[in-house]
Amino acid sequence: MTETHAIAGVPMRWVGPVRISGNVAQTETHVPLATYESPLWPSVGRGAKVSMLAENGIVATLVDERMTRSVLVEATDAQTAYTAAQAIEARIEELREVVRGCSRFAQLINIRHEINANLLFIRFEFSTGDASGHNMATLASDVLLKHLLETVPGISYGSISGNYCTDKKATAINGILGRGKNVVTELLVPREVVEKVLHTTAAKVVELNIRKNMLGTLLAGGIRSANAHFANMLLGFYLATGQDAANIVEGSQGVVMAEDRDGDLYFACTLPNLIVGTVGNGKGLGFVETNLNRLGCRADRAPGENARRLAVIAAATVLCGELSLLAAQTNPGELMRAHVQLERDNKTAKVGA
């Protein structure tokens, strides 16, 4: 059978606009979502409508960014591994020069380590400009590993990836130390908007968030997560903007906070592991370029600024969908009625097309 290249067609729609402010972007923009779950479009659209009715919209604060790659080396014993780790961390400026010599955009931010028996896990943290940084971090780590094996006594090669990164796996370390963009989104929804647009009250949303997102996730054994469906919005946004979709695994780890402020609803989503980029693999496709341009993420800006803009738009999109779903779930039967009606409408539209 002859191997061919094709494009998998996932339905995509633009929803919004969403109003966003904060330390990265001040904008009102529609957002693209590619998904087979068609009720996601109106759900995110309802959250977007709420953002337009709030004075500052969704306030998105980018608090950190880094891409990581961990390498594994074997030492003769634990003491040798410890001595090597101390030497490596003391030579960080030298290692930063090594990285500068192999990449125009990657910069070594920090080094962390963990020792288990005679094994040394070294976690390199990089800034990677407008790229999500997977390949850039791996290339830099490969060069660093070669340099360390030549200059640090008592260690030998284990692996270019030691799973202490951690890439595309749900772990505690990413939520604690960060991987990708760490973005906090906040929205203060006036009481009348909560009642008329979301058809609920702040008190009901707060109670559901505690019981479902926090307690329910705790009982289920969730890892640094307390949310309803971050992954839904992230996958739709990632597919529409040329991201590595598997990164929704760590990207979907995050926490929702809700407070009743005299009837107004304070609603916040913290996403510590948003891995997005505006250059690199997947960005050469025509529809991706069109979408990134429409989002204002292909402008002539300093390295890293387009990716930061994309990250806060992604995070705001997540908040829109999360708020809408939780509001729906405070009312018996609303979620299922919406799904049945929307899916029936979609089938009818296809038959009549």
XYZ file of C-alpha atoms in Angstrom:
353
model
C 0.000 0.000 0.000
C 1.360 3.411 -0.968
C 1.791 5.778 1.958
C 0.087 9.133 1.443
C -0.114 12.373 3.378
C -3.498 13.868 4.143
C -5.180 16.329 6.445
C -7.641 15.003 9.031
C -10.628 17.314 8.897
C -11.901 18.267 12.360
C -14.869 20.680 12.378
C -13.799 24.150 13.485
C -15.704 27.281 14.427
C -14.792 30.714 15.729
C -16.601 31.729 18.898
C -16.683 34.965 20.810
C -15.548 37.630 20.962
C -13.697 37.267 24.272
C -12.524 40.338 26.163
C -9.027 39.912 27.635
C -6.853 42.231 29.690
C -3.794 41.682 31.888
C -0.010 41.830 31.712
C 0.308 40.365 28.184
C -2.614 41.463 26.003
C -5.501 43.916 25.928
C -7.811 42.592 23.239
C -11.247 41.511 22.128
C -10.949 38.526 19.839
C -12.884 35.562 18.505
C -11.190 32.224 19.173
C -11.019 29.087 16.991
C -12.019 25.685 18.365
C -11.596 22.471 16.353
C -13.682 19.706 17.902
C -16.163 16.906 17.240
C -17.993 17.901 20.435
C -20.244 20.516 18.873
C -21.897 21.695 22.135
C -18.501 23.082 23.115
C -18.900 26.001 20.687
C -22.023 27.547 22.228
C -20.807 26.742 25.722
C -17.543 28.616 25.247
C -19.535 31.273 23.420
C -21.681 31.830 26.502
C -18.575 32.276 28.652
C -17.221 34.682 26.054
C -20.458 36.690 26.206
C -20.042 36.975 29.964
C -16.502 38.288 29.479
C -17.834 41.056 27.259
C -20.292 42.072 29.990
C -17.591 42.369 32.662
C -15.747 45.674 32.953
C -12.212 44.295 32.572
C -13.189 41.107 30.809
C -10.984 38.158 31.652
C -7.819 39.389 33.377
C -5.044 37.030 32.274
C -1.758 37.176 34.183
C 1.236 35.256 32.866
C 3.310 34.443 35.952
C 6.016 32.151 34.565
C 7.284 30.369 31.430
C 9.830 27.616 30.842
C 10.289 24.456 28.805
C 12.006 21.520 30.443
C 13.920 18.418 29.503
C 15.397 15.996 32.023
C 18.383 13.817 31.268
C 19.452 10.718 33.155
C 23.029 9.855 34.061
C 24.398 6.913 35.984
C 27.035 7.369 38.677
C 29.189 4.782 40.377
C 27.325 5.363 43.648
C 25.051 7.883 45.386
C 27.931 9.926 46.777
C 29.390 10.337 43.307
C 25.958 11.323 41.979
C 25.649 13.944 44.730
C 29.119 15.341 44.030
C 28.312 15.514 40.309
C 25.029 17.299 40.977
C 26.739 19.913 43.122
C 29.389 20.474 40.456
C 26.792 20.804 37.687
C 24.710 23.390 39.548
C 27.829 25.386 40.436
C 28.736 25.602 36.737
C 25.408 27.010 35.518
C 26.995 30.064 33.857
C 29.329 27.812 31.897
C 26.395 25.654 30.851
C 24.433 28.735 29.764
C 27.298 29.538 27.392
C 27.125 25.991 26.014
C 23.418 26.521 25.235
C 24.070 29.886 23.579
C 26.490 28.119 21.278
C 23.874 25.694 19.965
C 20.699 27.802 19.740
C 19.693 31.349 18.802
C 16.632 31.401 21.032
C 17.038 28.811 23.806
C 18.351 30.151 27.108
C 19.124 28.020 30.153
C 17.128 29.398 33.083
C 17.732 26.877 35.839
C 18.888 23.369 36.703
C 17.248 21.033 39.213
C 18.138 17.485 40.147
C 17.044 14.403 42.026
C 19.104 11.413 43.094
C 17.734 7.898 43.365
C 20.293 5.273 44.378
C 23.200 5.821 41.967
C 21.038 7.539 39.329
C 21.085 11.294 38.822
C 18.097 12.959 37.147
C 18.947 16.450 35.847
C 16.081 18.766 34.898
C 17.084 21.613 32.580
C 14.716 24.590 32.295
C 14.833 26.839 29.223
C 13.163 29.871 27.732
C 12.454 29.160 24.058
C 11.152 32.343 22.411
C 8.003 31.881 20.337
C 8.423 28.107 20.013
C 6.716 25.713 22.409
C 10.268 24.424 22.739
C 10.135 20.628 22.784
C 12.798 20.102 20.127
C 14.771 23.173 21.120
C 15.036 21.948 24.715
C 15.945 18.441 23.627
C 18.681 19.702 21.296
C 20.144 21.925 23.998
C 19.926 19.102 26.555
C 21.686 16.731 24.172
C 24.563 19.186 23.813
C 24.643 19.813 27.577
C 24.636 16.097 28.323
C 27.570 15.484 25.984
C 29.465 18.354 27.635
C 28.775 17.035 31.140
C 29.809 13.477 30.300
C 33.127 14.848 29.022
C 33.820 17.159 31.953
C 32.212 15.685 35.099
C 33.955 12.610 36.530
C 32.130 9.511 37.700
C 29.017 9.688 35.496
C 27.936 7.873 32.329
C 25.051 8.093 29.885
C 21.605 6.946 30.986
C 19.082 8.586 28.660
C 18.414 11.883 26.885
C 15.019 11.827 28.650
C 14.599 10.639 32.219
C 10.826 11.314 32.580
C 11.550 13.967 35.210
C 10.607 16.679 32.647
C 7.698 15.684 32.471
C 6.412 15.564 28.873
C 2.778 14.556 28.133
C 2.193 12.838 31.448
C 0.136 13.929 34.461
C 2.629 14.489 37.277
C 2.966 16.613 40.384
C 6.326 18.104 39.393
C 5.000 20.105 36.442
C 2.327 21.738 38.557
C 4.874 22.559 41.258
C 7.824 23.699 39.141
C 6.010 24.617 35.916
C 6.362 23.509 32.309
C 5.268 25.805 29.521
C 3.348 28.981 30.317
C 1.808 29.476 33.762
C -1.284 31.661 33.343
C -3.897 32.754 35.872
C -7.220 34.001 34.481
C -9.765 35.916 36.594
C -13.268 37.173 35.889
C -15.596 39.170 38.124
C -19.147 38.564 36.923
C -21.839 41.015 38.096
C -24.814 39.484 39.905
C -27.282 40.376 37.137
C -25.091 38.716 34.483
C -24.780 35.582 36.624
C -28.561 35.403 36.848
C -29.582 36.432 33.316
C -26.809 34.888 31.193
C -25.622 31.950 33.312
C -29.061 31.257 34.863
C -27.610 30.577 38.290
C -26.203 32.339 41.352
C -22.676 32.916 42.618
C -23.453 30.851 45.723
C -24.486 27.832 43.627
C -21.338 27.990 41.470
C -19.118 28.293 44.548
C -20.783 25.318 46.226
C -20.527 23.155 43.105
C -16.883 24.069 42.589
C -16.054 22.952 46.144
C -18.061 19.752 45.977
C -17.335 18.699 42.385
C -13.997 20.179 41.328
C -12.223 20.093 44.663
C -13.742 17.305 46.765
C -14.721 15.079 43.851
C -11.249 15.326 42.323
C -9.634 14.685 45.700
C -11.663 11.509 46.173
C -10.788 10.409 42.636
C -7.069 10.841 43.319
C -6.479 13.688 40.860
C -2.953 15.081 40.523
C -2.755 18.837 41.218
C -6.080 19.381 39.472
C -9.477 20.716 40.469
C -11.396 21.504 37.299
C -14.337 20.259 35.275
C -13.039 20.037 31.712
C -9.988 22.174 30.929
C -8.944 19.512 28.401
C -11.972 20.108 26.165
C -11.151 23.738 25.453
C -7.414 23.122 25.263
C -7.738 20.341 22.703
C -10.035 22.415 20.500
C -7.721 25.408 20.708
C -4.545 23.347 20.232
C -5.860 21.618 17.103
C -6.944 24.942 15.616
C -3.594 26.646 16.225
C -1.121 23.903 15.298
C -0.049 22.810 18.776
C 1.096 19.360 19.887
C -2.288 18.067 21.028
C -0.787 15.470 23.388
C 0.285 18.322 25.655
C -3.291 18.622 26.888
C -2.302 15.839 29.316
C -0.266 18.176 31.510
C -2.092 21.247 30.222
C -5.380 20.055 31.681
C -3.904 20.086 35.185
C -5.148 23.220 36.898
C -7.353 24.653 39.607
C -10.639 26.572 39.578
C -11.438 29.085 42.300
C -14.879 30.620 42.822
C -16.040 33.165 45.400
C -19.404 34.736 46.133
C -18.737 38.459 46.507
C -22.076 39.843 47.642
C -23.830 38.151 44.752
C -21.143 38.909 42.195
C -19.130 35.870 41.098
C -15.335 35.893 41.235
C -14.161 33.040 38.994
C -10.512 32.106 38.341
C -8.644 29.359 36.494
C -4.957 28.666 37.107
C -3.193 26.776 34.301
C 0.449 26.107 35.220
C 1.362 23.958 32.198
C 0.185 25.653 29.005
C 2.520 24.508 26.245
C 1.962 26.630 23.141
C 4.030 28.214 20.393
C 3.556 30.340 17.293
C 6.497 28.899 15.335
C 7.752 25.351 14.798
C 6.114 22.053 13.885
C 2.482 22.290 12.761
C 2.614 26.026 12.072
C 3.187 25.818 8.303
C -0.304 24.590 7.492
C -2.488 27.138 5.744
C -5.413 27.087 8.177
C -3.019 27.347 11.135
C -1.296 30.400 9.677
C -4.691 31.965 9.000
C -5.852 31.328 12.555
C -2.660 32.603 14.185
C -2.779 35.743 12.062
C -6.411 36.367 12.954
C -5.542 35.978 16.647
C -2.797 38.577 16.250
C -0.109 36.037 17.123
C 2.067 36.373 14.007
C 2.853 40.066 14.369
C 6.330 41.579 14.293
C 7.130 41.475 18.011
C 10.101 40.663 20.233
C 10.837 36.908 20.501
C 8.408 35.246 22.893
C 5.677 37.901 22.813
C 3.499 36.178 20.205
C 3.609 32.896 22.148
C 2.683 34.704 25.363
C -0.280 36.303 23.621
C -1.395 32.907 22.338
C -1.071 31.438 25.846
C -3.300 34.027 27.501
C -5.922 33.685 24.750
C -5.869 29.912 25.272
C -6.227 30.357 29.027
C -9.118 32.799 28.602
C -10.842 30.308 26.301
C -10.508 27.647 28.984
C -12.136 29.938 31.546
C -15.070 30.630 29.205
C -15.848 26.940 28.798
C -15.246 26.078 32.429
C -17.550 28.823 33.709
C -20.335 27.928 31.308
C -20.248 24.223 32.147
C -20.233 24.727 35.908
C -23.120 27.168 35.641
C -25.096 24.623 33.598
C -24.391 21.878 36.113
C -25.937 23.886 38.948
C -29.330 23.351 37.259
C -30.845 19.843 37.061
C -31.068 18.555 33.496
C -29.644 21.645 31.777
C -26.429 20.019 30.571
C -28.137 17.028 28.964
C -30.918 19.117 27.433
C -28.336 21.343 25.779
C -26.369 18.379 24.414
C -29.455 16.640 23.034
C -30.828 19.803 21.431
C -27.517 20.888 19.896
C -26.662 17.453 18.559
C -30.177 17.101 17.082
C -29.841 20.508 15.421
C -26.482 19.516 13.935
C -27.874 16.275 12.497
C -30.850 18.098 10.995
C -28.557 20.667 9.418
C -26.455 17.923 7.830
C -29.486 16.124 6.414
C -30.799 19.339 4.897
C -27.431 20.372 3.494
